[in-house]
mmCIF file of C-alpha atoms and ligand atoms in Angstrom:
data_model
loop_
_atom_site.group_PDB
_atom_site.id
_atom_site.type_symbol
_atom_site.label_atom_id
_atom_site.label_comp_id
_atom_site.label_asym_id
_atom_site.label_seq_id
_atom_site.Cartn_x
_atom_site.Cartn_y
_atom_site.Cartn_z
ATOM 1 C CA UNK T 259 22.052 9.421 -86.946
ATOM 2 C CA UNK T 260 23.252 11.364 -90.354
ATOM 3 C CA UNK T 261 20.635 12.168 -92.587
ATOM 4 C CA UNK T 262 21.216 11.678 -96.536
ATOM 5 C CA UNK T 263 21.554 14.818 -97.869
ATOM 6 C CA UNK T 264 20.576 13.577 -101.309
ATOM 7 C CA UNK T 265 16.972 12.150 -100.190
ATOM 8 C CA UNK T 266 14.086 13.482 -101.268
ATOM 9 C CA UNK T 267 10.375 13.998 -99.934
ATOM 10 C CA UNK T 268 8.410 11.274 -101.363
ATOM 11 C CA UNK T 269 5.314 12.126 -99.318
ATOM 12 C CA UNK T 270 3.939 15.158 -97.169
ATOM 13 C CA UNK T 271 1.086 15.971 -95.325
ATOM 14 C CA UNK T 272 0.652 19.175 -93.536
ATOM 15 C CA UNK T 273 -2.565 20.422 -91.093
ATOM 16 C CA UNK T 274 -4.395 16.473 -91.526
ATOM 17 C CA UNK T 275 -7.148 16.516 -89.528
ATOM 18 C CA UNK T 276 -10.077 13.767 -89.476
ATOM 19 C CA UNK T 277 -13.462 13.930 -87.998
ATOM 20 C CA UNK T 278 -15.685 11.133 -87.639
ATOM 21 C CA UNK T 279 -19.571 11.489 -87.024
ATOM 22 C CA UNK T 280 -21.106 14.574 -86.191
ATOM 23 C CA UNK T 281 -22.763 15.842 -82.745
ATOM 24 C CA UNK T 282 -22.204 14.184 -79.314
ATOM 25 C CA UNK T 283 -20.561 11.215 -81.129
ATOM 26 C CA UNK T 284 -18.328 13.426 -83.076
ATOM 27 C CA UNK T 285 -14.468 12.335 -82.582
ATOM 28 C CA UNK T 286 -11.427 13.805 -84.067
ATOM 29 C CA UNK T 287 -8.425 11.052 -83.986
ATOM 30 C CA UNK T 288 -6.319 13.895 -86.076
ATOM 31 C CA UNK T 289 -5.816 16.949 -84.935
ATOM 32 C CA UNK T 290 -3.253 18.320 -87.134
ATOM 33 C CA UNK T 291 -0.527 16.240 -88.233
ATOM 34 C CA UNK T 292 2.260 17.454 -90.147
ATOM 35 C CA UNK T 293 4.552 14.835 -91.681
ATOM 36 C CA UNK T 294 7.120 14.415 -94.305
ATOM 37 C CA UNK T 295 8.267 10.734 -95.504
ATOM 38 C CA UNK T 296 11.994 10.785 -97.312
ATOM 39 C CA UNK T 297 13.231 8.632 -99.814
ATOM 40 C CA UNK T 298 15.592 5.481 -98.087
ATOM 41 C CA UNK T 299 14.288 5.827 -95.031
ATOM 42 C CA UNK T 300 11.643 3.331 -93.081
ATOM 43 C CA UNK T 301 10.218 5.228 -90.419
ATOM 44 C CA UNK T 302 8.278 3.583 -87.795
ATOM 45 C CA UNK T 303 4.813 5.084 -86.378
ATOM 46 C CA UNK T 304 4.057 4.175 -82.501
ATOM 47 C CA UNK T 305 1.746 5.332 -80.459
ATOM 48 C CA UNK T 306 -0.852 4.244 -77.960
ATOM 49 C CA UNK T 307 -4.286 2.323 -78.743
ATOM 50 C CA UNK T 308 -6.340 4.742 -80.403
ATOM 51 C CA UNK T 309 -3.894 7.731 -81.089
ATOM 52 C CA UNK T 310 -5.315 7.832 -84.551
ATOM 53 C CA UNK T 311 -2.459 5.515 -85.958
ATOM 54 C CA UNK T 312 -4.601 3.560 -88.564
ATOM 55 C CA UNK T 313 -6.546 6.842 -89.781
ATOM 56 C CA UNK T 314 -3.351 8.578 -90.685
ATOM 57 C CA UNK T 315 -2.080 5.560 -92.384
ATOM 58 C CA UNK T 316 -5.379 5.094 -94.352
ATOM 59 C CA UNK T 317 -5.425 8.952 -94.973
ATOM 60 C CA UNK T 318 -1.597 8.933 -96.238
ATOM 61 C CA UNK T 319 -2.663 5.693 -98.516
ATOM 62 C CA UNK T 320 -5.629 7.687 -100.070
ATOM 63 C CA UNK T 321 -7.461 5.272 -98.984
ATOM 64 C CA UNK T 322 -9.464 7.703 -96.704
ATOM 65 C CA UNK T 323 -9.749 11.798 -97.226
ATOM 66 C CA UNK T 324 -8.683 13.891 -94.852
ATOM 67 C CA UNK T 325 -11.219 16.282 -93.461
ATOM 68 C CA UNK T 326 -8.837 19.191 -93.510
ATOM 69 C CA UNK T 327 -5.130 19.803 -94.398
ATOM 70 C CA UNK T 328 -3.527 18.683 -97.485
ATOM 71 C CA UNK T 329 -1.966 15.343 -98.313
ATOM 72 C CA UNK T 330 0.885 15.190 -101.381
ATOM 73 C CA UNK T 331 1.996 11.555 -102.819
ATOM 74 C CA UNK T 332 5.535 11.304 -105.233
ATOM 75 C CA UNK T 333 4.482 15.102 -106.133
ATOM 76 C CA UNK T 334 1.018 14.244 -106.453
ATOM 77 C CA UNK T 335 -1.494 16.496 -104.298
ATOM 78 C CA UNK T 336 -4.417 15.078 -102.999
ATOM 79 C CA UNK T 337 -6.060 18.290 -102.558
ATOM 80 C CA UNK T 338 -10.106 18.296 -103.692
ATOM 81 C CA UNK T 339 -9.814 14.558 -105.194
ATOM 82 C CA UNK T 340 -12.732 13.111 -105.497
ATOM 83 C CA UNK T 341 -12.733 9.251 -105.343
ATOM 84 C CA UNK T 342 -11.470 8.127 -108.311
ATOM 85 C CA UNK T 343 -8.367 10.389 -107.936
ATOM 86 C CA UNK T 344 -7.299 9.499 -104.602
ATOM 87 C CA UNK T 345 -7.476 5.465 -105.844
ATOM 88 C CA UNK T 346 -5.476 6.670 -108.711
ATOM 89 C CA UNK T 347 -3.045 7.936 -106.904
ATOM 90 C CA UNK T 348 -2.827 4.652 -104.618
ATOM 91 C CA UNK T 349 -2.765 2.580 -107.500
ATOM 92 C CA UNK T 350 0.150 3.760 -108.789
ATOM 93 C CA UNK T 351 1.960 5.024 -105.820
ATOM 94 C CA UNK T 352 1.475 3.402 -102.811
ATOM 95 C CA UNK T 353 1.906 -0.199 -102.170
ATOM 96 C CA UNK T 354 0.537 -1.835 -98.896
ATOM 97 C CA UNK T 355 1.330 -4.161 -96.050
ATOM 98 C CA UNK T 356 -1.041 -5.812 -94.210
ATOM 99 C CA UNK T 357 -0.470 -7.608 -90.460
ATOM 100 C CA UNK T 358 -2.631 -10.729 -92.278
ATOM 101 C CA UNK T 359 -1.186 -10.880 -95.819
ATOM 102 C CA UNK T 360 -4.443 -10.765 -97.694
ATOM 103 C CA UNK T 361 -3.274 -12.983 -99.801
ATOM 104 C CA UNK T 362 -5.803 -14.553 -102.275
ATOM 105 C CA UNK T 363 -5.681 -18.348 -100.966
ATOM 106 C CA UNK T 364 -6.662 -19.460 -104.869
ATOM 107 C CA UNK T 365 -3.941 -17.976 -106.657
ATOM 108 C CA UNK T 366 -0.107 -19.117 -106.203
ATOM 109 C CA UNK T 367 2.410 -16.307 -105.099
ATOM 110 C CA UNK T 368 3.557 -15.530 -108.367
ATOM 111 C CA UNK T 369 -0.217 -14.606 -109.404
ATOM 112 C CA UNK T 370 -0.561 -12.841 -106.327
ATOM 113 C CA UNK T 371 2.016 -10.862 -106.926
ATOM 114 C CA UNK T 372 0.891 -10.428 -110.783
ATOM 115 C CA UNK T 373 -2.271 -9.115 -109.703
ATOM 116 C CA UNK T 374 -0.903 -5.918 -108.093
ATOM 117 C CA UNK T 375 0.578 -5.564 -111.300
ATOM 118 C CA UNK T 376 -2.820 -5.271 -112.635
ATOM 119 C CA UNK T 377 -3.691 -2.329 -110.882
ATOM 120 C CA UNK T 378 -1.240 -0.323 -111.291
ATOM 121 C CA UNK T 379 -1.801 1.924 -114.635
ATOM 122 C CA UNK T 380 1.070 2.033 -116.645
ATOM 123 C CA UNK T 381 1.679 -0.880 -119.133
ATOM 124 C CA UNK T 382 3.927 -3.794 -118.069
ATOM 125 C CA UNK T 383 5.840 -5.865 -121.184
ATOM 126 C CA UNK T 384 5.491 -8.955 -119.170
ATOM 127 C CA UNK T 385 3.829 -9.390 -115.697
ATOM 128 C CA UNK T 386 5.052 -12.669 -115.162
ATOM 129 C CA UNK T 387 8.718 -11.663 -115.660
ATOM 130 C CA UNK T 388 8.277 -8.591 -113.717
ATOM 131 C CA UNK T 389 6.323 -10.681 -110.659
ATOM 132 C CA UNK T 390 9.256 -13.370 -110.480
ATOM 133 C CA UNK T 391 11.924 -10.527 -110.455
ATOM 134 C CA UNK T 392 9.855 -9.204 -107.205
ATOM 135 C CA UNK T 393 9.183 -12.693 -106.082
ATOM 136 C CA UNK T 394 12.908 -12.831 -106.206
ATOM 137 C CA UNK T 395 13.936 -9.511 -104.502
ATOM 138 C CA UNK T 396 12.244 -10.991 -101.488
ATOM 139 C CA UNK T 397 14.141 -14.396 -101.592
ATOM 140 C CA UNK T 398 11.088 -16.342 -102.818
ATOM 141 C CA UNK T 399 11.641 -16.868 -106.375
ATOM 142 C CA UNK T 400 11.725 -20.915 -105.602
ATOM 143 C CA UNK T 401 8.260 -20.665 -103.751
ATOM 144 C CA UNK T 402 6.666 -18.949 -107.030
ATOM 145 C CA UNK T 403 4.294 -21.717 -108.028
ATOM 146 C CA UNK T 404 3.364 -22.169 -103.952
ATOM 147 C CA UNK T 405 -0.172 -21.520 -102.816
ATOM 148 C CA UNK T 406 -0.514 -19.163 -99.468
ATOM 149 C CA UNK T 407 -1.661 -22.418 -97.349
ATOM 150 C CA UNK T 408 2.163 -23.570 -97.993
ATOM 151 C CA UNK T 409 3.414 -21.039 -97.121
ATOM 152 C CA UNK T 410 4.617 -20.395 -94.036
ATOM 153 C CA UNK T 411 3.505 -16.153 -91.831
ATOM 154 C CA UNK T 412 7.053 -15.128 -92.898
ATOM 155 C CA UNK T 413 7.140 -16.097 -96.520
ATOM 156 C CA UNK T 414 3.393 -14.731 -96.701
ATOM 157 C CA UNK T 415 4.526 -11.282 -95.419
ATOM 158 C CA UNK T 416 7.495 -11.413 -97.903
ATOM 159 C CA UNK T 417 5.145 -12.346 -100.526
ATOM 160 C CA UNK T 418 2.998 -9.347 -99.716
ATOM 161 C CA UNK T 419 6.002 -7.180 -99.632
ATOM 162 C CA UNK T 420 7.075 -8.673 -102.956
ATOM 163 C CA UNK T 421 3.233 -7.671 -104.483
ATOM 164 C CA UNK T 422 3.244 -4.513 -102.569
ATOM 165 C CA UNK T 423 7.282 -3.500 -104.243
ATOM 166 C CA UNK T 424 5.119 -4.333 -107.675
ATOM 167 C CA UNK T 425 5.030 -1.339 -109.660
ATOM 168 C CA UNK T 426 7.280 0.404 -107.951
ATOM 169 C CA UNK T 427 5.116 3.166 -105.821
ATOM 170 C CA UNK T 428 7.209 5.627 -103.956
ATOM 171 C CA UNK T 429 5.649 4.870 -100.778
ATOM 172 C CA UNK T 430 5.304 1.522 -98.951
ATOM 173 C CA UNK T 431 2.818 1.671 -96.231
ATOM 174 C CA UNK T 432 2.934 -1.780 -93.677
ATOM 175 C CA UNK T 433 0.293 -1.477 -91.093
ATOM 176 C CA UNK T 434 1.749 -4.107 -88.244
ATOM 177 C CA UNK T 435 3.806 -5.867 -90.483
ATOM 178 C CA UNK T 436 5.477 -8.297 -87.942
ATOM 179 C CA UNK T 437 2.153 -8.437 -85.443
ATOM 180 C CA UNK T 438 1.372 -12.152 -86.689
ATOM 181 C CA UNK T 439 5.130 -13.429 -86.890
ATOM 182 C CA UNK T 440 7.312 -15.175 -84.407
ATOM 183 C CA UNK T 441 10.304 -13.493 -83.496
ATOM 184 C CA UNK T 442 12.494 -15.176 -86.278
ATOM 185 C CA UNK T 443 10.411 -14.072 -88.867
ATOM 186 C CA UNK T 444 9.680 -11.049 -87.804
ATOM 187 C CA UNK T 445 13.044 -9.981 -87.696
ATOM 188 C CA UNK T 446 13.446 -11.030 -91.519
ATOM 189 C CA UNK T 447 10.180 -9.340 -92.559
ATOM 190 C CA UNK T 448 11.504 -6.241 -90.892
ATOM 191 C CA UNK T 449 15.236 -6.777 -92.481
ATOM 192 C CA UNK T 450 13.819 -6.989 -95.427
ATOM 193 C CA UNK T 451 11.553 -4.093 -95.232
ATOM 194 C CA UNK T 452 14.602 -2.067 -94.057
ATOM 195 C CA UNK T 453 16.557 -3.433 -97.246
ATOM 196 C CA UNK T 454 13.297 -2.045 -99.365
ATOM 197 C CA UNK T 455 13.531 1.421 -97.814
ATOM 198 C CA UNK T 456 16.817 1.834 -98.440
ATOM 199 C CA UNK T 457 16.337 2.542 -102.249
ATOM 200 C CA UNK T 458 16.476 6.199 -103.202
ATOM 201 C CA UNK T 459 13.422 6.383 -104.656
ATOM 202 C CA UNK T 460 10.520 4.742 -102.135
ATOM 203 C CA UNK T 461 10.242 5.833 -98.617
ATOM 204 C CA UNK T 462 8.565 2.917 -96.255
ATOM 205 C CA UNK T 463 6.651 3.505 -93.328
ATOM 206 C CA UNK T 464 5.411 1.011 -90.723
ATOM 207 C CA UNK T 465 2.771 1.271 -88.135
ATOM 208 C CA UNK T 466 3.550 -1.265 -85.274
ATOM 209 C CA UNK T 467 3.442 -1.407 -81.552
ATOM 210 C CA UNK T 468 6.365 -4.509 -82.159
ATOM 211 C CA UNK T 469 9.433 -3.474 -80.093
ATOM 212 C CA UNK T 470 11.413 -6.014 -81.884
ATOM 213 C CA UNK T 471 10.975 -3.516 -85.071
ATOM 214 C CA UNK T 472 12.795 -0.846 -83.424
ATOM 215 C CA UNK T 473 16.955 -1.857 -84.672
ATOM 216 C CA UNK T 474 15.501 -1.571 -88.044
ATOM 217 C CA UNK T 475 14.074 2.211 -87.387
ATOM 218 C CA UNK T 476 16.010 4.655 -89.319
ATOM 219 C CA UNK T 477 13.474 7.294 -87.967
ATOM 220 C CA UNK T 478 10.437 6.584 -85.312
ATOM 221 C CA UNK T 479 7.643 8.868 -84.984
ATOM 222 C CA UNK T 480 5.342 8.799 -81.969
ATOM 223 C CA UNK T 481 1.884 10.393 -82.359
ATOM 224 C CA UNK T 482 -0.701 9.983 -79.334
ATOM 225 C CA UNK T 483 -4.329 12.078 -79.410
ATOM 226 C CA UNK T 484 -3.949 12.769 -82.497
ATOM 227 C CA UNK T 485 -0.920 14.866 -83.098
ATOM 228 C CA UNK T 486 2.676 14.403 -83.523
ATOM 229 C CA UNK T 487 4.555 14.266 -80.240
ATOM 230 C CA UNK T 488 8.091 13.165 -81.377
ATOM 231 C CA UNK T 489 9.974 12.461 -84.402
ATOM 232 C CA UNK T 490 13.806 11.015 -84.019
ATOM 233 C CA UNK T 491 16.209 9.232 -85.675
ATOM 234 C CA UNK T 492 17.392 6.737 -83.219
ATOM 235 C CA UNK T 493 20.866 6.307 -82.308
ATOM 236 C CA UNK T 494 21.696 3.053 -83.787
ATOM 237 C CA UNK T 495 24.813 1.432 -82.428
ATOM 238 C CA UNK T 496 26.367 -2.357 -83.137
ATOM 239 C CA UNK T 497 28.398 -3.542 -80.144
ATOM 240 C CA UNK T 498 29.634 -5.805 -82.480
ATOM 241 C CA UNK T 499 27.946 -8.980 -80.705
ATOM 242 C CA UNK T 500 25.271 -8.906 -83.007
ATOM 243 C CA UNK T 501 22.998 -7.622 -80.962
ATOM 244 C CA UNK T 502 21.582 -3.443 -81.849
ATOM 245 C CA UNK T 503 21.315 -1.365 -79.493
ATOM 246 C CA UNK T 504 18.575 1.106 -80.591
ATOM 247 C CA UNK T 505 17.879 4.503 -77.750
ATOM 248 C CA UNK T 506 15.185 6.435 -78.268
ATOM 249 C CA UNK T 507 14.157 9.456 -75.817
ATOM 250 C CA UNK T 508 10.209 9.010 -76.212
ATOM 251 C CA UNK T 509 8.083 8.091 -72.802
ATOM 252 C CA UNK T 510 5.253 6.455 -74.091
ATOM 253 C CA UNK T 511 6.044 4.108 -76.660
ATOM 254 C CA UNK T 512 2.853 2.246 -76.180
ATOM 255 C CA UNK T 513 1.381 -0.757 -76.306
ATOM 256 C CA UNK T 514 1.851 -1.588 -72.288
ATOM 257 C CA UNK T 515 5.953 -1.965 -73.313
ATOM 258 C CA UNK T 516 7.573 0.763 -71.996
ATOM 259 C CA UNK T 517 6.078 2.029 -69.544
ATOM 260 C CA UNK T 518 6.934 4.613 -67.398
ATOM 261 C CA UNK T 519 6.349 8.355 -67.661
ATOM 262 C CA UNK T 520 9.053 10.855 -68.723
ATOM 263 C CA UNK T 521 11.919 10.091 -70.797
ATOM 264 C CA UNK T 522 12.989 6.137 -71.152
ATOM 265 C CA UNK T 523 15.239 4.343 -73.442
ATOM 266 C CA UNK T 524 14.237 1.506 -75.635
ATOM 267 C CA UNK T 525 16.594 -1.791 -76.299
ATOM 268 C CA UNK T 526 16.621 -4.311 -78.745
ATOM 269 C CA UNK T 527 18.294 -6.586 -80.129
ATOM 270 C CA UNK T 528 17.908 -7.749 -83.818
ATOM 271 C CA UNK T 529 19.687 -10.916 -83.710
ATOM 272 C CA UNK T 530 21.599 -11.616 -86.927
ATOM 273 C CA UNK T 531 18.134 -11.260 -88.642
ATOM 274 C CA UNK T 532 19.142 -12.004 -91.822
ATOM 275 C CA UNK T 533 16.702 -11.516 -94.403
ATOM 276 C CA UNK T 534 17.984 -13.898 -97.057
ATOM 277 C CA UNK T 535 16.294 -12.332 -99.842
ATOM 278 C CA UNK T 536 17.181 -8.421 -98.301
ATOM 279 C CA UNK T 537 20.213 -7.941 -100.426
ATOM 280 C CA UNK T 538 17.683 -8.554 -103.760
ATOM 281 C CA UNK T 539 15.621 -6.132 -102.492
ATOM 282 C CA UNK T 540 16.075 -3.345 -104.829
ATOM 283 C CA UNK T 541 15.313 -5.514 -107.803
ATOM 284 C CA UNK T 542 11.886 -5.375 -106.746
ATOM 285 C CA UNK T 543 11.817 -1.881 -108.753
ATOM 286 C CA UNK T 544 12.568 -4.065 -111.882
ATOM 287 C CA UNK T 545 9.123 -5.091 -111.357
ATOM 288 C CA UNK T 546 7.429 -2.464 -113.804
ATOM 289 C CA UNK T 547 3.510 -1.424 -113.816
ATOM 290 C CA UNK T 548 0.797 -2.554 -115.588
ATOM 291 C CA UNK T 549 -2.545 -2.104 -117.103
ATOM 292 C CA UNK T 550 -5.602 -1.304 -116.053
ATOM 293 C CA UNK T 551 -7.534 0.538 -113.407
ATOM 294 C CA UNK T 552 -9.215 -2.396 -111.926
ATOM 295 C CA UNK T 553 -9.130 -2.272 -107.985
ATOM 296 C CA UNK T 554 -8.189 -5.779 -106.598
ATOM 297 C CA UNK T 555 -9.858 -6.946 -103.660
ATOM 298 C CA UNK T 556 -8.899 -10.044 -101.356
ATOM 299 C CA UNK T 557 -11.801 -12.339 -102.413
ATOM 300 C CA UNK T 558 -12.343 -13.560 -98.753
ATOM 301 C CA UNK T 559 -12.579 -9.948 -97.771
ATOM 302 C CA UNK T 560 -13.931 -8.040 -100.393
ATOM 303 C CA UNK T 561 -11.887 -5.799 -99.722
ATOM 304 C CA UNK T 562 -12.877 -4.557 -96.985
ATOM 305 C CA UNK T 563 -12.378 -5.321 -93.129
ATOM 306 C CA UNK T 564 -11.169 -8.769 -91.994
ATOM 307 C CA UNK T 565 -11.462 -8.404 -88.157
ATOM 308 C CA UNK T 566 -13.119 -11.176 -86.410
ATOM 309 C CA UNK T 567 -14.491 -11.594 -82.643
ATOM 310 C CA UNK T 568 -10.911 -12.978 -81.049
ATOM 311 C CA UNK T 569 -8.525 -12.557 -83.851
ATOM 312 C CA UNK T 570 -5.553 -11.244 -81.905
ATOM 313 C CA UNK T 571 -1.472 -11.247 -83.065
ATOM 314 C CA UNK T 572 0.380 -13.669 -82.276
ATOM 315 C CA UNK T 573 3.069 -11.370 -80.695
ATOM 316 C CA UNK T 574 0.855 -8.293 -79.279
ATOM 317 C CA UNK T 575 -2.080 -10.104 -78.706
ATOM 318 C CA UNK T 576 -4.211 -7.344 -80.173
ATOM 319 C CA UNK T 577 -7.062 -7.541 -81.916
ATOM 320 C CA UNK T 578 -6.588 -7.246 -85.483
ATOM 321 C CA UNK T 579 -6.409 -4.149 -87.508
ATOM 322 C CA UNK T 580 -9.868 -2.936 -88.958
ATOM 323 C CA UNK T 581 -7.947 -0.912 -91.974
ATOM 324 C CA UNK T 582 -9.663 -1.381 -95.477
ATOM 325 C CA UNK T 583 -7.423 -3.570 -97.157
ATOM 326 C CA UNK T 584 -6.071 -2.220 -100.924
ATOM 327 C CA UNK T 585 -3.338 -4.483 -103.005
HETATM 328 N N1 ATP G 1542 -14.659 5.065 -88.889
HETATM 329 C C1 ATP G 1542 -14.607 5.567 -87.661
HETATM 330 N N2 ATP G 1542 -15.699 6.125 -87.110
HETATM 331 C C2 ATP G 1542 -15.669 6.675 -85.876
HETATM 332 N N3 ATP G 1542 -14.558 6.705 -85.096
HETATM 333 C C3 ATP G 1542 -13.438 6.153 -85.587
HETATM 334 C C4 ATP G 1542 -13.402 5.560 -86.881
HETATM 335 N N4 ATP G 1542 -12.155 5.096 -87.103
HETATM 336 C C5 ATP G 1542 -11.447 5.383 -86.000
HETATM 337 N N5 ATP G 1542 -12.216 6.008 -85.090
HETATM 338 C C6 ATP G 1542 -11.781 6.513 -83.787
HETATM 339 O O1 ATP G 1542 -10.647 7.319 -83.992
HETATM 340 C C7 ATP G 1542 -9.715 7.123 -82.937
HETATM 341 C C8 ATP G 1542 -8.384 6.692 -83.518
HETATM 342 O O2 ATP G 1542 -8.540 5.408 -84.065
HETATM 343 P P1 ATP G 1542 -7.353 4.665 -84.827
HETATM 344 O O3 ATP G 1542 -7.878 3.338 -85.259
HETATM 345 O O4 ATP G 1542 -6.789 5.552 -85.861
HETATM 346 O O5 ATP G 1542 -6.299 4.491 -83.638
HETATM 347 P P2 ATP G 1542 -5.008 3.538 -83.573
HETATM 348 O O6 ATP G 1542 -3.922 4.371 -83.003
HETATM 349 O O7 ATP G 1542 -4.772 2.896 -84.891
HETATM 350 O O8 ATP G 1542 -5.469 2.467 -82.508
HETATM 351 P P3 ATP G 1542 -5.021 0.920 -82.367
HETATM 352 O O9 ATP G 1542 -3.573 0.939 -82.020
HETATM 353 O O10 ATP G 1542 -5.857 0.430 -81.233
HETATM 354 O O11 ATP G 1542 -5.341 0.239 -83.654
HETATM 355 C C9 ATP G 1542 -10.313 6.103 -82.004
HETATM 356 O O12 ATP G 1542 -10.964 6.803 -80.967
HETATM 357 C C10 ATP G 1542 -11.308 5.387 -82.874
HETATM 358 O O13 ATP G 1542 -12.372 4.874 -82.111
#
């Protein structure tokens, strides 16, 4: 696959490492990760059940510190923040994706979407303008007034990746994006996520073990114990039937899918997975950023984990993802 000479790095981490706990129960789920994230690009992480996926997204969110290496966000390093300056930095450049929305049930989509404008630090003319114009870029504008409980997994995600585009941050992070979707709406939360990462100035990456997200890859990074074991751009080819043909040369692509050892080759098809709203995506960076420093928390959550005994996917059947959750 050609790479865009013209894109830029948006994010970069070199030497992350993370240790948990000290002694006997010490564990290191990083061990070095070096990683650059490019502007237009949605690049897919993979890897198998504990291969440190959701620390490295949570460290490249700010929303945990690494314990060594240095982490640098739209130009931004990381490097000795203390609290307060690692949130800053995800307030205003990193939006987020959850696998179960976190969508405040009380407020309608358009206020959901209002209230990531909140956080973000720079001044916004008019919120509610800005939150219909990203309502819009994910084909939702008519669904504005709608509370989450009418909305259907799909539209949720979209509405999530409408309030994550608010603001405009330079990095999109979705952790499982498509994990509670059917296959239909998967394949338009992940055509429209593709759509979002193909403006020049946000890179998107997605954690998933969903093989149906692979068409959509313009890069896919597989990281097991801890470090890096492949990066590729996957050779994406339409037979013209509709269907995408997507190779990748990686052996372990986790998540009990692909078994086998060695090199093997990963299909899928994408349908016609048409993301009504994709072609709008890009307006989403009409949605501008607002006020003040306020961190907003799902009220259900408190912002903090939502797993529960049995709450699996839909399509993995894994339990849910214990990441803190940040607008
Ligand atoms: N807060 C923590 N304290 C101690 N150990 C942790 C903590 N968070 C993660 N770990 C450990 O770090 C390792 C990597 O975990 P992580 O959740 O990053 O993996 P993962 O690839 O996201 O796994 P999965 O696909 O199952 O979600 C695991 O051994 C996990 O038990």
């Amino acid at each position: 696959m050609t790479v865009n000479p013209a894109r830029k790095v948006l994010l970069e981490a070199s030497g992350i490492t993370k240790v948990f706990g000290t002694g006997a129960g010490q564990v290191m789920p990083l061990k070095g990760v070096d990683l650059k994230l490019y502007s237009g690009e949605l690049t897919l992480l993979m890897g198998p059940s504990g291969s440190g996926k959701t620390t490295l997204l949570s460290i490249l969110g700010c929303i945990l510190s690494p314990t060594d290496g240095e982490l640098t966000v739209a130009g931004q390093s990381t490097l000795g923040a203390d609290a307060e300056r690692l949130a800053d930095i995800r307030r205003n450049h990193v939006g987020f994706v959850f696998q179960s929305y976190n969508l405040f049930p009380t407020m309608t989509a358009r206020e959901n979407v209002m209230l990531a404008l909140d956080v973000r630090s720079k001044a916004v003319p008019d919120p509610n303008a800005d939150a219909l114009r990203a309502l819009e870029a994910v084909g939702l504008s008519h669904r504005a007034h709608a509370y989450p409980a009418k909305l259907s997994g799909g539209e949720k995600q979209r509405v999530a990746i409408a309030r994550a585009l608010a603001g405009s941050p330079a990095v999109i992070l979705a952790d499982e994006p498509t994990a509670a979707l059917d296959a239909e709406n998967g394949r338009t939360v992940m055509a429209l996520l593709s759509e979002v990462a193909k403006d020049t100035s946000r890179a998107v990456l997605a954690v998933t073990h969903d093989h149906r997200t692979l068409p959509y890859a313009d890069r896919i990074i597989l990281i097991d114990d801890g470090r890096i074991e492949s990066d590729e751009r996957p050779d994406k080819s339409d037979n013209g039937g509709g269907t995408t043909q997507v190779h990748i040369s990686a052996g372990h692509l986790n998540g009990g899918n692909s078994g086998g050892n060695g090199t093997s080759e990963s299909k899928a098809s994408n349908g016609n997975g048409s993301a009504g709203s994709a072609s709008a995506a890009n307006n989403a960076a009409a949605a501008k950023p607002a006020a003040n420093n306020a961190q907003a928390k799902p009220a259900s959550t408190n912002g903090n984990t939502t797993t529960k005994p049995n709450n699996r996917n839909r399509a993995t059947g894994r339990r849910r993802k214990k990441v803190k959750h940040h607008v």
